[in-house]
XYZ file of C-alpha atoms in Angstrom:
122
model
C 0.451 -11.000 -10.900
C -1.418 -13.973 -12.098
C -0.396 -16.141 -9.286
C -1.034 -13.804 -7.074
C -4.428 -13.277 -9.029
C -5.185 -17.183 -8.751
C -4.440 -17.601 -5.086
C -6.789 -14.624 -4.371
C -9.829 -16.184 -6.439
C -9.283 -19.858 -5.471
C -9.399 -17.827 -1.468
C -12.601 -16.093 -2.691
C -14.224 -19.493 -4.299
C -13.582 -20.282 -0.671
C -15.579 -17.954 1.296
C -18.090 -17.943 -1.546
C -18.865 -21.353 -0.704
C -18.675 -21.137 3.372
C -21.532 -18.448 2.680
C -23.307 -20.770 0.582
C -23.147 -23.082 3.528
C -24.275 -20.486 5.954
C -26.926 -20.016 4.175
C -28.077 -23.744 3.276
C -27.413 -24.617 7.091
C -28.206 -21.693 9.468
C -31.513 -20.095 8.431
C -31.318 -17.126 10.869
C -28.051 -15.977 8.675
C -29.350 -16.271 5.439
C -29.923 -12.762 4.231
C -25.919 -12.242 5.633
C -24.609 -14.652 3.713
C -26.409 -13.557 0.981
C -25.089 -10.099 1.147
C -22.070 -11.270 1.298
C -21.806 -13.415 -1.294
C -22.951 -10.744 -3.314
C -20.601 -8.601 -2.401
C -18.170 -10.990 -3.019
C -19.193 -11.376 -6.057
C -19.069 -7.665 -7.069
C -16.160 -7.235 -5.186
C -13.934 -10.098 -7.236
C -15.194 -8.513 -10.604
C -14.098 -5.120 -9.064
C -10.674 -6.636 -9.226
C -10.668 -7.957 -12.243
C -11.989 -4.918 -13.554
C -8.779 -3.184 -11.954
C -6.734 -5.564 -13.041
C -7.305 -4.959 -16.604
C -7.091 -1.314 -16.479
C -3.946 -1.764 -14.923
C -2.693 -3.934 -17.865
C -4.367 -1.039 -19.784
C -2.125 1.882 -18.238
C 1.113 -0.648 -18.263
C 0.705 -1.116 -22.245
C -0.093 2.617 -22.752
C 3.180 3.719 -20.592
C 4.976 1.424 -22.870
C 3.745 2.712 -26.014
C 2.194 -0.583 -27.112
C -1.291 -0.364 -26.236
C -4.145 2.471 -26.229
C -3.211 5.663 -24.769
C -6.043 5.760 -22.320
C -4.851 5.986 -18.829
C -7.723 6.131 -17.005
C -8.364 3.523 -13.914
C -12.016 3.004 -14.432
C -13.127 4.383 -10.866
C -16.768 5.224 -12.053
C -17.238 1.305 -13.076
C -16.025 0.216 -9.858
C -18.222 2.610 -8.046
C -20.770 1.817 -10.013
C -20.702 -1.765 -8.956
C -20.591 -1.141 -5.413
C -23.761 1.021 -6.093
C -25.634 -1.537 -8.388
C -24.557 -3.655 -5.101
C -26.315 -1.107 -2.645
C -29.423 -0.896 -4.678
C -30.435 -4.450 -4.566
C -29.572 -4.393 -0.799
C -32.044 -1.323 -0.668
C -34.413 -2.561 -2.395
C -34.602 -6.585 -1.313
C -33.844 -6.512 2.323
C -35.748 -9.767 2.732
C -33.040 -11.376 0.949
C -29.591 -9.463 1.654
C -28.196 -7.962 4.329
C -26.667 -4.386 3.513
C -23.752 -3.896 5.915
C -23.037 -7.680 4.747
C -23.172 -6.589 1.174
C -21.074 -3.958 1.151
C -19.019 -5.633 3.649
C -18.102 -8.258 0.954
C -17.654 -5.823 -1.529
C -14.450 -5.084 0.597
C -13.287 -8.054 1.271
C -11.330 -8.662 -1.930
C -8.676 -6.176 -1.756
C -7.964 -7.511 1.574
C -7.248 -11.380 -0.086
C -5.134 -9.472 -2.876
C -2.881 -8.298 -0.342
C -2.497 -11.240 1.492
C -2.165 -13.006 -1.206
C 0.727 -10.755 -2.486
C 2.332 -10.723 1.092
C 2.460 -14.132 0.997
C 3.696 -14.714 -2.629
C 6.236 -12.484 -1.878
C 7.389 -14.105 0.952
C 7.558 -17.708 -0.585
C 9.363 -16.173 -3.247
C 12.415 -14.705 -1.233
């Protein structure tokens, strides 16, 4: 999982910086790469926020951690809101469909990222 973990990030350091690109070199697309780098942004601590549930639930089925076994949906929603709202409410500076558009993008790298690991690996 952490390899799998690292080649998603180092994928999404990637795009993060193509937007800030975008933005530093196209002014017409600024408030799209904006939103999208936010949602990027809220989208890669989405995963890390599943991530460590995940770990959470693992422990807990194993008897070694706490016995919660909740996957923290409402903070992961909540994200993707908090994400919406500045969208809303700046749309001078980011682009909604672009912002929650990025906030997708993650689990997308995560599973090619797995798909690929996988494959190297048999």
């Amino acid at each position: 999982m952490d390899k799998i973990m690292k080649t998603a990030v180092r994928t999404l350091f990637y795009l993060m910086a193509v937007c800030l690109i975008v933005w530093a070199f196209l002014p017409e697309w600024r408030t799209a790469a904006l939103g999208l780098l936010l949602g990027l942004a809220a989208g890669s601590m989405n995963a890390f926020l599943l991530r460590r549930r995940v770990e959470m639930v693992t422990l807990g089925a194993a008897g070694l951690g706490p016995a919660r076994r909740t996957l923290g949906l409402g903070s992961r929603i909540a994200t993707v809101l908090l994400v919406a709202m500045l969208a809303y409410r700046f749309p001078e500076k980011f682009s909604m469909p672009a912002a929650l558009i990025g906030c997708m993008v993650m689990p997308f790298i995560l599973l090619a990222a797995a798909y690929i690991h996988n494959k190297r690996q048999s």
